[in-house]
Tab-separated table of C-alpha atoms in Angstrom:
chain	number	residue	atom	x	y	z
A	1	MET	CA	-120.257	-156.432	-21.288
A	2	LYS	CA	-117.222	-157.703	-23.175
A	3	ILE	CA	-117.208	-156.433	-26.764
A	4	THR	CA	-116.811	-159.068	-29.490
A	5	ALA	CA	-117.315	-159.245	-33.251
A	6	ASP	CA	-120.894	-160.330	-32.530
A	7	ASN	CA	-121.631	-156.809	-31.258
A	8	PHE	CA	-121.244	-155.357	-34.757
A	9	PHE	CA	-122.952	-155.659	-38.105
A	10	THR	CA	-121.940	-154.018	-41.367
A	11	THR	CA	-124.452	-151.870	-43.210
A	12	SER	CA	-125.041	-151.786	-46.961
A	13	ASP	CA	-122.806	-148.697	-47.227
A	14	GLY	CA	-119.991	-150.212	-45.184
A	15	ALA	CA	-120.547	-148.728	-41.713
A	16	HIS	CA	-119.913	-150.900	-38.651
A	17	ILE	CA	-122.806	-150.490	-36.205
A	18	TYR	CA	-122.422	-151.492	-32.577
A	19	PHE	CA	-125.326	-153.100	-30.701
A	20	GLU	CA	-126.014	-155.051	-27.524
A	21	ASP	CA	-128.547	-157.880	-27.421
A	22	ARG	CA	-129.807	-159.414	-24.186
A	23	GLY	CA	-132.793	-161.352	-22.874
A	24	LYS	CA	-135.584	-163.281	-24.582
A	25	GLY	CA	-139.144	-162.453	-25.569
A	26	THR	CA	-140.700	-159.651	-27.588
A	27	PRO	CA	-137.820	-157.519	-28.926
A	28	ILE	CA	-137.465	-153.881	-27.898
A	29	ILE	CA	-134.972	-151.863	-29.952
A	30	MET	CA	-133.730	-148.793	-28.062
A	31	VAL	CA	-132.002	-145.984	-29.964
A	32	PRO	CA	-130.281	-143.160	-28.041
A	33	GLY	CA	-130.372	-139.474	-28.909
A	34	PHE	CA	-127.831	-136.864	-30.016
A	35	LEU	CA	-124.230	-137.750	-28.980
A	36	CYS	CA	-125.474	-140.582	-26.755
A	37	THR	CA	-124.839	-144.326	-26.616
A	38	THR	CA	-126.106	-147.694	-25.436
A	39	LYS	CA	-124.791	-146.939	-21.932
A	40	PHE	CA	-127.562	-144.400	-21.338
A	41	PHE	CA	-130.067	-147.275	-21.405
A	42	GLU	CA	-128.227	-149.556	-18.985
A	43	LYS	CA	-130.835	-149.247	-16.204
A	44	ASN	CA	-133.574	-150.025	-18.676
A	45	ALA	CA	-131.982	-152.816	-20.675
A	46	GLU	CA	-130.861	-154.782	-17.630
A	47	ASP	CA	-134.299	-154.657	-16.001
A	48	LEU	CA	-136.428	-155.131	-19.122
A	49	SER	CA	-134.295	-158.022	-20.371
A	50	GLN	CA	-135.732	-160.148	-17.568
A	51	LYS	CA	-138.952	-160.310	-19.619
A	52	PHE	CA	-138.096	-159.043	-23.104
A	53	ARG	CA	-135.326	-159.238	-25.669
A	54	VAL	CA	-133.693	-155.811	-25.430
A	55	ILE	CA	-131.481	-154.545	-28.242
A	56	THR	CA	-129.629	-151.261	-27.779
A	57	MET	CA	-127.496	-149.674	-30.482
A	58	ASP	CA	-125.000	-146.899	-31.060
A	59	PRO	CA	-126.194	-144.916	-34.098
A	60	ARG	CA	-123.624	-144.328	-36.822
A	61	GLY	CA	-121.070	-141.766	-35.727
A	62	GLN	CA	-121.824	-142.348	-32.046
A	63	GLY	CA	-120.367	-144.604	-29.373
A	64	TYR	CA	-118.554	-147.613	-30.804
A	65	SER	CA	-120.132	-147.325	-34.267
A	66	SER	CA	-118.278	-146.096	-37.367
A	67	LYS	CA	-117.274	-142.429	-37.528
A	68	MET	CA	-118.847	-141.262	-40.756
A	69	CYS	CA	-117.597	-138.349	-42.851
A	70	GLY	CA	-120.838	-137.877	-44.770
A	71	GLY	CA	-124.357	-139.118	-45.380
A	72	ASN	CA	-125.390	-139.071	-41.719
A	73	THR	CA	-129.092	-138.303	-42.148
A	74	LEU	CA	-132.361	-139.401	-40.577
A	75	LYS	CA	-133.118	-141.579	-43.585
A	76	ARG	CA	-129.727	-143.306	-43.463
A	77	ASN	CA	-130.143	-143.951	-39.729
A	78	ALA	CA	-133.603	-145.385	-40.408
A	79	THR	CA	-132.037	-147.685	-43.005
A	80	ASP	CA	-129.497	-148.808	-40.398
A	81	ILE	CA	-132.366	-149.881	-38.133
A	82	LYS	CA	-133.973	-151.834	-40.956
A	83	GLU	CA	-130.669	-153.561	-41.680
A	84	LEU	CA	-130.175	-154.357	-37.973
A	85	ILE	CA	-133.650	-155.928	-37.880
A	86	ASP	CA	-132.739	-158.034	-40.905
A	87	HIS	CA	-129.328	-158.913	-39.447
A	88	LEU	CA	-130.975	-160.213	-36.266
A	89	LYS	CA	-133.831	-161.837	-38.234
A	90	LEU	CA	-136.484	-160.130	-36.116
A	91	ASP	CA	-140.047	-160.625	-37.319
A	92	HIS	CA	-141.534	-158.091	-34.899
A	93	ALA	CA	-140.287	-155.487	-32.430
A	94	VAL	CA	-141.139	-152.324	-30.543
A	95	LEU	CA	-138.863	-149.502	-31.722
A	96	LEU	CA	-137.958	-146.830	-29.167
A	97	GLY	CA	-136.282	-143.565	-30.088
A	98	TRP	CA	-135.163	-141.051	-27.499
A	99	SER	CA	-134.788	-137.349	-28.305
A	100	LEU	CA	-133.407	-136.951	-31.848
A	101	ALA	CA	-133.874	-140.695	-32.351
A	102	SER	CA	-137.647	-140.203	-32.037
A	103	SER	CA	-137.439	-138.620	-35.479
A	104	VAL	CA	-135.344	-141.545	-36.686
A	105	ALA	CA	-138.031	-143.929	-35.395
A	106	VAL	CA	-140.866	-142.091	-37.178
A	107	THR	CA	-138.775	-141.877	-40.359
A	108	TYR	CA	-138.201	-145.630	-40.156
A	109	ALA	CA	-141.891	-146.401	-39.659
A	110	VAL	CA	-142.959	-144.249	-42.616
A	111	ASP	CA	-140.132	-145.023	-45.048
A	112	PHE	CA	-140.270	-148.780	-44.513
A	113	GLY	CA	-144.015	-149.251	-44.121
A	114	GLN	CA	-143.646	-150.140	-40.414
A	115	TYR	CA	-141.593	-153.156	-41.427
A	116	HIS	CA	-141.710	-155.788	-38.648
A	117	LEU	CA	-142.997	-153.287	-36.067
A	118	ASP	CA	-145.341	-153.976	-33.173
A	119	GLY	CA	-145.183	-150.387	-31.994
A	120	LEU	CA	-143.304	-147.115	-31.665
A	121	ALA	CA	-142.162	-145.530	-28.399
A	122	LEU	CA	-141.189	-141.859	-28.809
A	123	VAL	CA	-139.297	-140.480	-25.834
A	124	ASP	CA	-139.139	-136.700	-25.304
A	125	GLY	CA	-138.114	-135.820	-28.825
A	126	SER	CA	-139.067	-132.803	-30.901
A	127	LEU	CA	-140.251	-134.099	-34.262
A	128	TYR	CA	-139.689	-130.768	-36.040
A	129	PRO	CA	-137.198	-128.504	-34.220
A	130	PHE	CA	-137.483	-125.646	-36.739
A	131	SER	CA	-141.280	-125.532	-36.416
A	132	GLY	CA	-142.805	-122.212	-35.393
A	133	GLU	CA	-145.731	-123.855	-33.607
A	134	ILE	CA	-146.481	-123.022	-29.960
A	135	TRP	CA	-145.649	-126.518	-28.717
A	136	ASN	CA	-142.043	-126.229	-29.905
A	137	HIS	CA	-139.528	-125.127	-27.264
A	138	HIS	CA	-136.437	-126.067	-29.259
A	139	ARG	CA	-133.640	-123.512	-29.687
A	140	GLY	CA	-134.127	-123.609	-33.452
A	141	LYS	CA	-137.835	-122.717	-33.212
A	142	ASP	CA	-139.320	-120.852	-36.168
A	143	TYR	CA	-136.258	-121.443	-38.342
A	144	ASN	CA	-133.946	-119.546	-36.031
A	145	VAL	CA	-130.916	-120.870	-37.886
A	146	GLU	CA	-128.600	-118.283	-36.344
A	147	ASN	CA	-129.493	-119.536	-32.877
A	148	TRP	CA	-128.872	-123.108	-34.040
A	149	LEU	CA	-125.431	-122.105	-35.336
A	150	ASN	CA	-124.559	-120.258	-32.139
A	151	THR	CA	-125.732	-123.180	-30.007
A	152	TYR	CA	-124.377	-126.180	-31.902
A	153	LEU	CA	-121.260	-125.105	-33.839
A	154	PRO	CA	-119.281	-124.826	-30.570
A	155	LEU	CA	-119.453	-128.630	-30.558
A	156	TYR	CA	-116.709	-128.323	-33.197
A	157	SER	CA	-114.869	-125.193	-32.025
A	158	ASP	CA	-115.119	-125.585	-28.228
A	159	PRO	CA	-116.469	-129.053	-27.429
A	160	GLU	CA	-115.837	-129.080	-23.671
A	161	THR	CA	-117.861	-125.896	-23.185
A	162	PHE	CA	-120.576	-127.333	-25.406
A	163	TYR	CA	-120.684	-130.552	-23.376
A	164	GLU	CA	-121.022	-128.613	-20.125
A	165	LYS	CA	-123.984	-126.605	-21.435
A	166	PHE	CA	-125.567	-129.661	-23.018
A	167	VAL	CA	-125.355	-131.576	-19.748
A	168	GLN	CA	-127.167	-128.718	-18.013
A	169	ARG	CA	-129.985	-128.884	-20.574
A	170	ILE	CA	-130.575	-132.619	-20.178
A	171	SER	CA	-130.096	-132.848	-16.389
A	172	CYS	CA	-132.951	-133.196	-13.945
A	173	ARG	CA	-133.918	-130.151	-11.884
A	174	GLY	CA	-131.366	-130.907	-9.192
A	175	GLY	CA	-128.542	-131.193	-11.689
A	176	MET	CA	-126.157	-134.098	-12.242
A	177	SER	CA	-123.679	-135.481	-9.783
A	178	GLU	CA	-120.050	-134.941	-10.766
A	179	ASN	CA	-119.507	-138.676	-11.299
A	180	MET	CA	-122.500	-138.945	-13.597
A	181	LYS	CA	-121.503	-135.808	-15.469
A	182	GLU	CA	-118.069	-137.264	-16.175
A	183	TRP	CA	-119.345	-140.546	-17.629
A	184	VAL	CA	-121.919	-138.672	-19.727
A	185	LYS	CA	-119.151	-136.475	-21.171
A	186	ARG	CA	-117.002	-139.541	-21.846
A	187	GLU	CA	-119.827	-140.955	-23.941
A	188	PHE	CA	-120.277	-137.629	-25.777
A	189	ARG	CA	-116.597	-137.596	-26.724
A	190	LYS	CA	-117.022	-140.817	-28.707
A	191	THR	CA	-118.990	-138.871	-31.358
A	192	MET	CA	-117.133	-136.814	-33.938
A	193	PRO	CA	-118.480	-133.236	-34.188
A	194	TRP	CA	-118.871	-133.194	-37.985
A	195	SER	CA	-120.942	-136.369	-37.973
A	196	ALA	CA	-123.143	-135.145	-35.138
A	197	LEU	CA	-123.751	-131.715	-36.674
A	198	GLU	CA	-124.714	-133.164	-40.049
A	199	LEU	CA	-127.339	-135.381	-38.445
A	200	HIS	CA	-128.667	-132.691	-36.124
A	201	TYR	CA	-129.141	-130.147	-38.922
A	202	ASP	CA	-131.047	-132.690	-41.009
A	203	PHE	CA	-133.169	-133.495	-37.943
A	204	CYS	CA	-134.030	-129.821	-37.427
A	205	HIS	CA	-135.142	-129.359	-41.037
A	206	THR	CA	-137.323	-132.484	-41.142
A	207	ASP	CA	-141.040	-132.323	-40.297
A	208	ASN	CA	-141.904	-135.651	-38.730
A	209	VAL	CA	-144.967	-134.244	-36.927
A	210	SER	CA	-146.987	-134.399	-40.136
A	211	GLN	CA	-145.764	-137.983	-40.660
A	212	LEU	CA	-147.396	-139.263	-37.466
A	213	GLU	CA	-150.770	-139.660	-39.140
A	214	LYS	CA	-149.220	-142.307	-41.411
A	215	VAL	CA	-148.294	-144.489	-38.427
A	216	THR	CA	-150.862	-147.223	-37.797
A	217	VAL	CA	-149.024	-149.435	-35.293
A	218	PRO	CA	-149.568	-148.577	-31.599
A	219	VAL	CA	-147.639	-145.557	-30.349
A	220	ALA	CA	-146.458	-144.581	-26.844
A	221	ILE	CA	-145.295	-141.017	-26.300
A	222	PHE	CA	-143.147	-140.291	-23.250
A	223	GLY	CA	-142.748	-136.646	-22.297
A	224	ALA	CA	-141.182	-134.660	-19.487
A	225	GLU	CA	-141.808	-131.276	-17.920
A	226	SER	CA	-138.697	-129.307	-18.834
A	227	GLU	CA	-137.616	-126.022	-20.352
A	228	ALA	CA	-135.870	-127.805	-23.197
A	229	TYR	CA	-138.981	-129.514	-24.546
A	230	GLY	CA	-142.059	-129.447	-22.288
A	231	LEU	CA	-145.285	-131.414	-22.293
A	232	GLU	CA	-147.170	-129.334	-24.877
A	233	MET	CA	-145.480	-131.233	-27.681
A	234	THR	CA	-146.492	-134.559	-26.102
A	235	GLU	CA	-150.184	-133.721	-26.374
A	236	THR	CA	-149.740	-132.265	-29.859
A	237	PHE	CA	-148.021	-135.385	-31.148
A	238	ALA	CA	-150.602	-137.699	-29.572
A	239	GLY	CA	-153.345	-135.762	-31.338
A	240	LYS	CA	-151.742	-136.511	-34.717
A	241	VAL	CA	-151.769	-140.293	-34.250
A	242	LYS	CA	-154.800	-141.885	-35.903
A	243	GLY	CA	-154.562	-145.254	-34.181
A	244	TYR	CA	-153.872	-146.471	-30.657
A	245	CYS	CA	-151.744	-144.038	-28.641
A	246	GLU	CA	-150.623	-143.823	-25.022
A	247	VAL	CA	-149.168	-140.735	-23.340
A	248	HIS	CA	-146.849	-141.014	-20.329
A	249	LYS	CA	-145.836	-137.839	-18.519
A	250	PHE	CA	-142.896	-137.344	-16.165
A	251	TYR	CA	-142.722	-134.300	-13.917
A	252	GLU	CA	-139.596	-134.835	-11.800
A	253	SER	CA	-136.801	-135.909	-14.094
A	254	GLY	CA	-136.651	-133.984	-17.373
A	255	HIS	CA	-135.104	-135.233	-20.596
A	256	LEU	CA	-133.427	-138.259	-18.964
A	257	MET	CA	-136.598	-139.586	-17.347
A	258	PHE	CA	-135.724	-143.164	-18.324
A	259	LEU	CA	-132.558	-142.887	-16.243
A	260	TYR	CA	-133.692	-140.781	-13.274
A	261	GLU	CA	-137.090	-142.516	-12.976
A	262	ALA	CA	-136.046	-145.857	-14.403
A	263	ASP	CA	-138.512	-148.011	-12.462
A	264	LYS	CA	-141.548	-146.012	-13.563
A	265	PHE	CA	-140.287	-145.771	-17.132
A	266	ASN	CA	-139.544	-149.490	-17.358
A	267	ARG	CA	-142.997	-150.426	-16.068
A	268	ARG	CA	-144.714	-148.161	-18.575
A	269	LEU	CA	-142.584	-149.398	-21.479
A	270	ALA	CA	-143.097	-153.039	-20.490
A	271	ASP	CA	-146.876	-152.599	-20.324
A	272	PHE	CA	-146.905	-150.835	-23.688
A	273	THR	CA	-144.807	-153.552	-25.314
A	274	VAL	CA	-147.250	-156.238	-24.194
A	275	LYS	CA	-150.254	-154.141	-25.271
A	276	ALA	CA	-148.764	-153.280	-28.660
A	277	ASN	CA	-147.955	-156.915	-29.400
A	278	GLU	CA	-151.498	-157.959	-28.450
A	279	LEU	CA	-153.091	-155.266	-30.631
A	280	VAL	CA	-150.966	-156.080	-33.666
A	281	GLN	CA	-151.567	-159.819	-33.342
A	282	ARG	CA	-155.311	-159.236	-32.936
A	283	GLY	CA	-155.313	-157.069	-36.055
A	284	LYS	CA	-153.502	-159.744	-38.042
A	285	ASN	CA	-155.894	-162.437	-36.818
A	286	GLU	CA	-158.871	-160.312	-37.874
A	287	GLY	CA	-157.335	-159.675	-41.286
A	288	ARG	CA	-156.704	-155.982	-40.672
A	289	ILE	CA	-153.481	-154.285	-41.780
A	290	ILE	CA	-151.713	-152.611	-38.852
């Protein structure tokens, strides 16, 4: 895709946010996780855009978006999504957040009263990394701040070693091919360490598990069997949702299930998008607030 001025919008605090917009139909907004970019969703966006309008974005600090020197928090990223929705004049959409961006998606839904949402899709993301609960497999579990520092500060002091270890954590069981590993690292290098660390630390401190009960639009939770996260959190999160909720489990592909098992993931997301739109429209027609 050739980049033009139309791929950017400017936020209320002056950041330039990169996005890609393709297809027609019910909009799906896809937000990548820590250090990642629109390119991680290429297999999904290309396929799903045959039936839906698919909007992918680089969060602030990441990819082609502005490199911020401060204020990179979950709440600011949620505001960026709201401003993108307004920029594109969307009146309804399914919002998907992968990994860290799952917390951004929940923050958006709660802070903005589910503004113009048909549904939320939360993809293999811990919603409270410092939690001490049994479902949490994150390295910061139970406020192990020292482990967080030892794990994540090398992103600043020794980034190439950090990237290598991070790739291992998000790979499928068979590991990544060398070609794939190189393009993944190229995308990582587009994010400045200070911006990434600020966001990640805020993410770890924020309890979005308890916020799930405030979400009334349909929710789909995608989880994978992996050491990094595991499926226990998927069931825990689903149990917090008061309204309609689907759970989709992946056993072969780990944290990048949408890439390694793209066909299965795309089918499940497409079905959820249709279902969520139907449920929200039915609720509006019956005079219920969803």
